[in-house]
Amino acid sequence: MGKINRVGVTERVEKISQGLGSDEEVNVWIEEIAESVPNRQVVETIMAGNGVSVEEIVDRLYKADVICR
Protein backbone atom coordinates (compact mmCIF):
# COMPACT_ATOMS: atom_id res chain seq x y z
CA MET A 1 0.00 0.00 0.00
CA GLY A 2 1.16 3.47 -0.77
CA LYS A 3 0.27 6.85 0.57
CA ILE A 4 -3.06 8.33 -0.42
CA ASN A 5 -3.72 12.03 -0.89
CA ARG A 6 -5.98 14.22 1.25
CA VAL A 7 -8.99 13.54 -0.99
CA GLY A 8 -8.48 9.80 -0.51
CA VAL A 9 -8.14 10.23 3.25
CA THR A 10 -11.34 12.30 3.32
CA GLU A 11 -13.24 9.66 1.31
CA ARG A 12 -12.15 6.89 3.65
CA VAL A 13 -12.92 8.88 6.81
CA GLU A 14 -16.38 9.63 5.42
CA LYS A 15 -17.05 5.94 4.71
CA ILE A 16 -15.83 4.91 8.18
CA SER A 17 -17.91 7.66 9.83
CA GLN A 18 -21.01 6.48 7.97
CA GLY A 19 -20.44 2.88 9.07
CA LEU A 20 -19.83 1.66 5.53
CA GLY A 21 -17.64 -1.29 4.57
CA SER A 22 -16.91 -4.68 6.03
CA ASP A 23 -14.51 -5.08 8.94
CA GLU A 24 -11.78 -6.05 6.45
CA GLU A 25 -12.42 -2.97 4.31
CA VAL A 26 -12.40 -0.66 7.34
CA ASN A 27 -9.11 -2.17 8.52
CA VAL A 28 -7.55 -1.56 5.09
CA TRP A 29 -8.86 2.02 5.04
CA ILE A 30 -7.43 2.69 8.50
CA GLU A 31 -4.04 1.29 7.44
CA GLU A 32 -4.07 3.48 4.31
CA ILE A 33 -4.94 6.55 6.37
CA ALA A 34 -2.25 5.74 8.96
CA GLU A 35 0.40 5.51 6.23
CA SER A 36 -0.67 8.87 4.80
CA VAL A 37 -1.03 11.21 7.78
CA PRO A 38 1.34 12.32 10.57
CA ASN A 39 -1.17 11.65 13.39
CA ARG A 40 -0.59 8.18 14.83
CA GLN A 41 -3.93 8.13 16.70
CA VAL A 42 -6.00 7.43 13.57
CA VAL A 43 -8.76 5.31 15.10
CA GLU A 44 -9.10 7.52 18.17
CA THR A 45 -9.22 10.66 16.04
CA ILE A 46 -11.90 9.28 13.73
CA MET A 47 -14.02 7.82 16.55
CA ALA A 48 -13.79 11.01 18.64
CA GLY A 49 -15.57 12.81 15.83
CA ASN A 50 -19.13 12.83 17.20
CA GLY A 51 -20.65 16.12 16.07
CA VAL A 52 -17.48 17.00 14.18
CA SER A 53 -17.42 17.28 10.40
CA VAL A 54 -15.38 14.93 8.24
CA GLU A 55 -13.24 17.89 7.20
CA GLU A 56 -12.42 18.68 10.85
CA ILE A 57 -11.48 15.06 11.47
CA VAL A 58 -9.19 15.11 8.44
CA ASP A 59 -7.62 18.36 9.63
CA ARG A 60 -6.89 16.70 12.98
CA LEU A 61 -5.36 13.68 11.21
CA TYR A 62 -2.96 15.97 9.39
CA LYS A 63 -1.71 17.47 12.67
CA ALA A 64 1.19 15.55 14.13
CA ASP A 65 0.64 14.10 17.59
CA VAL A 66 4.18 14.48 18.81
CA ILE A 67 4.71 13.41 22.38
CA CYS A 68 7.49 15.23 24.25
CA ARG A 69 9.15 13.45 27.12
GROMACS .gro file of N, CA and C in nm:
model
  207
    1MET      N    1   0.083  -0.119   0.000
    1MET     CA    2   0.000   0.000   0.000
    1MET      C    3   0.087   0.124   0.000
    2GLY      N    4   0.044   0.221  -0.074
    2GLY     CA    5   0.116   0.347  -0.077
    2GLY      C    6   0.035   0.455  -0.008
    3LYS      N    7   0.096   0.572  -0.003
    3LYS     CA    8   0.027   0.685   0.057
    3LYS      C    9  -0.088   0.730  -0.032
    4ILE      N   10  -0.193   0.776   0.032
    4ILE     CA   11  -0.306   0.833  -0.042
    4ILE      C   12  -0.309   0.983  -0.015
    5ASN      N   13  -0.368   1.058  -0.105
    5ASN     CA   14  -0.372   1.203  -0.089
    5ASN      C   15  -0.487   1.242   0.005
    6ARG      N   16  -0.497   1.371   0.031
    6ARG     CA   17  -0.598   1.422   0.125
    6ARG      C   18  -0.740   1.386   0.081
    7VAL      N   19  -0.766   1.390  -0.049
    7VAL     CA   20  -0.899   1.354  -0.099
    7VAL      C   21  -0.929   1.208  -0.065
    8GLY      N   22  -0.831   1.121  -0.084
    8GLY     CA   23  -0.848   0.980  -0.051
    8GLY      C   24  -0.870   0.958   0.097
    9VAL      N   25  -0.796   1.031   0.179
    9VAL     CA   26  -0.814   1.023   0.325
    9VAL      C   27  -0.956   1.067   0.361
   10THR      N   28  -1.000   1.179   0.304
   10THR     CA   29  -1.134   1.230   0.332
   10THR      C   30  -1.241   1.129   0.293
   11GLU      N   31  -1.227   1.066   0.177
   11GLU     CA   32  -1.324   0.966   0.131
   11GLU      C   33  -1.332   0.849   0.228
   12ARG      N   34  -1.217   0.803   0.274
   12ARG     CA   35  -1.215   0.689   0.365
   12ARG      C   36  -1.272   0.725   0.502
   13VAL      N   37  -1.238   0.844   0.552
   13VAL     CA   38  -1.292   0.888   0.681
   13VAL      C   39  -1.444   0.898   0.672
   14GLU      N   40  -1.493   0.950   0.560
   14GLU     CA   41  -1.638   0.963   0.542
   14GLU      C   42  -1.705   0.827   0.544
   15LYS      N   43  -1.647   0.730   0.474
   15LYS     CA   44  -1.705   0.594   0.471
   15LYS      C   45  -1.705   0.533   0.611
   16ILE      N   46  -1.592   0.547   0.683
   16ILE     CA   47  -1.583   0.491   0.818
   16ILE      C   48  -1.686   0.559   0.909
   17SER      N   49  -1.697   0.691   0.900
   17SER     CA   50  -1.791   0.766   0.983
   17SER      C   51  -1.936   0.728   0.957
   18GLN      N   52  -1.965   0.687   0.834
   18GLN     CA   53  -2.101   0.648   0.797
   18GLN      C   54  -2.127   0.500   0.825
   19GLY      N   55  -2.027   0.429   0.874
   19GLY     CA   56  -2.044   0.288   0.907
   19GLY      C   57  -2.046   0.198   0.784
   20LEU      N   58  -1.985   0.244   0.675
   20LEU     CA   59  -1.983   0.166   0.553
   20LEU      C   60  -1.865   0.068   0.554
   21GLY      N   61  -1.874  -0.034   0.474
   21GLY     CA   62  -1.764  -0.129   0.457
   21GLY      C   63  -1.765  -0.241   0.558
   22SER      N   64  -1.707  -0.352   0.514
   22SER     CA   65  -1.691  -0.468   0.603
   22SER      C   66  -1.577  -0.439   0.700
   23ASP      N   67  -1.562  -0.525   0.799
   23ASP     CA   68  -1.451  -0.508   0.894
   23ASP      C   69  -1.317  -0.508   0.821
   24GLU      N   70  -1.303  -0.598   0.722
   24GLU     CA   71  -1.178  -0.605   0.645
   24GLU      C   72  -1.153  -0.475   0.570
   25GLU      N   73  -1.257  -0.422   0.506
   25GLU     CA   74  -1.242  -0.297   0.431
   25GLU      C   75  -1.203  -0.182   0.524
   26VAL      N   76  -1.270  -0.173   0.638
   26VAL     CA   77  -1.240  -0.066   0.734
   26VAL      C   78  -1.095  -0.077   0.781
   27ASN      N   79  -1.050  -0.198   0.808
   27ASN     CA   80  -0.911  -0.217   0.852
   27ASN      C   81  -0.812  -0.170   0.745
   28VAL      N   82  -0.841  -0.201   0.619
   28VAL     CA   83  -0.755  -0.156   0.509
   28VAL      C   84  -0.757  -0.004   0.500
   29TRP      N   85  -0.875   0.056   0.510
   29TRP     CA   86  -0.886   0.202   0.504
   29TRP      C   87  -0.807   0.268   0.616
   30ILE      N   88  -0.816   0.213   0.736
   30ILE     CA   89  -0.743   0.269   0.850
   30ILE      C   90  -0.593   0.258   0.827
   31GLU      N   91  -0.547   0.145   0.774
   31GLU     CA   92  -0.404   0.129   0.744
   31GLU      C   93  -0.359   0.231   0.639
   32GLU      N   94  -0.441   0.250   0.536
   32GLU     CA   95  -0.407   0.348   0.431
   32GLU      C   96  -0.399   0.489   0.489
   33ILE      N   97  -0.495   0.522   0.574
   33ILE     CA   98  -0.494   0.655   0.637
   33ILE      C   99  -0.369   0.669   0.724
   34ALA      N  100  -0.340   0.568   0.805
   34ALA     CA  101  -0.225   0.574   0.896
   34ALA      C  102  -0.093   0.594   0.821
   35GLU      N  103  -0.082   0.536   0.702
   35GLU     CA  104   0.040   0.551   0.623
   35GLU      C  105   0.050   0.690   0.559
   36SER      N  106  -0.060   0.763   0.556
   36SER     CA  107  -0.067   0.887   0.480
   36SER      C  108  -0.072   1.014   0.563
   37VAL      N  109  -0.091   1.003   0.694
   37VAL     CA  110  -0.103   1.121   0.778
   37VAL      C  111  -0.002   1.115   0.893
   38PRO      N  112   0.036   1.231   0.947
   38PRO     CA  113   0.134   1.232   1.057
   38PRO      C  114   0.077   1.189   1.193
   39ASN      N  115  -0.054   1.200   1.211
   39ASN     CA  116  -0.117   1.165   1.339
   39ASN      C  117  -0.119   1.014   1.353
   40ARG      N  118  -0.064   0.964   1.461
   40ARG     CA  119  -0.059   0.818   1.483
   40ARG      C  120  -0.184   0.765   1.553
   41GLN      N  121  -0.271   0.852   1.597
   41GLN     CA  122  -0.393   0.813   1.670
   41GLN      C  123  -0.512   0.812   1.573
   42VAL      N  124  -0.500   0.739   1.464
   42VAL     CA  125  -0.600   0.743   1.357
   42VAL      C  126  -0.738   0.700   1.406
   43VAL      N  127  -0.746   0.583   1.466
   43VAL     CA  128  -0.876   0.531   1.510
   43VAL      C  129  -0.938   0.623   1.614
   44GLU      N  130  -0.859   0.665   1.711
   44GLU     CA  131  -0.910   0.752   1.817
   44GLU      C  132  -0.958   0.885   1.760
   45THR      N  133  -0.885   0.938   1.664
   45THR     CA  134  -0.922   1.066   1.604
   45THR      C  135  -1.052   1.054   1.527
   46ILE      N  136  -1.067   0.948   1.451
   46ILE     CA  137  -1.190   0.928   1.373
   46ILE      C  138  -1.309   0.903   1.466
   47MET      N  139  -1.291   0.819   1.566
   47MET     CA  140  -1.402   0.782   1.655
   47MET      C  141  -1.439   0.894   1.752
   48ALA      N  142  -1.349   0.988   1.775
   48ALA     CA  143  -1.379   1.101   1.864
   48ALA      C  144  -1.453   1.210   1.789
   49GLY      N  145  -1.498   1.180   1.668
   49GLY     CA  146  -1.557   1.281   1.583
   49GLY      C  147  -1.706   1.300   1.594
   50ASN      N  148  -1.769   1.261   1.704
   50ASN     CA  149  -1.913   1.283   1.720
   50ASN      C  150  -1.943   1.432   1.714
   51GLY      N  151  -2.029   1.471   1.621
   51GLY     CA  152  -2.065   1.612   1.607
   51GLY      C  153  -1.960   1.696   1.538
   52VAL      N  154  -1.855   1.630   1.488
   52VAL     CA  155  -1.748   1.700   1.418
   52VAL      C  156  -1.755   1.661   1.271
   53SER      N  157  -1.734   1.757   1.183
   53SER     CA  158  -1.742   1.728   1.040
   53SER      C  159  -1.625   1.642   0.994
   54VAL      N  160  -1.644   1.575   0.882
   54VAL     CA  161  -1.538   1.493   0.824
   54VAL      C  162  -1.415   1.579   0.796
   55GLU      N  163  -1.436   1.700   0.749
   55GLU     CA  164  -1.324   1.789   0.720
   55GLU      C  165  -1.243   1.822   0.846
   56GLU      N  166  -1.312   1.841   0.958
   56GLU     CA  167  -1.242   1.868   1.085
   56GLU      C  168  -1.163   1.746   1.130
   57ILE      N  169  -1.219   1.629   1.112
   57ILE     CA  170  -1.148   1.506   1.147
   57ILE      C  171  -1.021   1.494   1.063
   58VAL      N  172  -1.034   1.519   0.933
   58VAL     CA  173  -0.919   1.511   0.844
   58VAL      C  174  -0.814   1.614   0.883
   59ASP      N  175  -0.857   1.734   0.916
   59ASP     CA  176  -0.762   1.836   0.963
   59ASP      C  177  -0.685   1.786   1.084
   60ARG      N  178  -0.754   1.723   1.177
   60ARG     CA  179  -0.689   1.670   1.298
   60ARG      C  180  -0.590   1.559   1.262
   61LEU      N  181  -0.626   1.476   1.162
   61LEU     CA  182  -0.536   1.368   1.121
   61LEU      C  183  -0.407   1.421   1.061
   62TYR      N  184  -0.414   1.539   1.000
   62TYR     CA  185  -0.296   1.597   0.939
   62TYR      C  186  -0.212   1.678   1.037
   63LYS      N  187  -0.252   1.682   1.163
   63LYS     CA  188  -0.171   1.747   1.267
   63LYS      C  189  -0.095   1.638   1.339
   64ALA      N  190   0.035   1.654   1.347
   64ALA     CA  191   0.119   1.555   1.413
   64ALA      C  192   0.085   1.548   1.562
   65ASP      N  193   0.090   1.429   1.615
   65ASP     CA  194   0.064   1.410   1.759
   65ASP      C  195   0.193   1.376   1.830
   66VAL      N  196   0.286   1.469   1.823
   66VAL     CA  197   0.418   1.448   1.881
   66VAL      C  198   0.408   1.449   2.033
   67ILE      N  199   0.471   1.350   2.092
   67ILE     CA  200   0.471   1.341   2.238
   67ILE      C  201   0.611   1.378   2.286
   68CYS      N  202   0.620   1.480   2.369
   68CYS     CA  203   0.749   1.523   2.425
   68CYS      C  204   0.769   1.459   2.561
   69ARG      N  205   0.887   1.409   2.583
   69ARG     CA  206   0.915   1.345   2.712
   69ARG      C  207   1.021   1.421   2.786
   0.00000   0.00000   0.00000
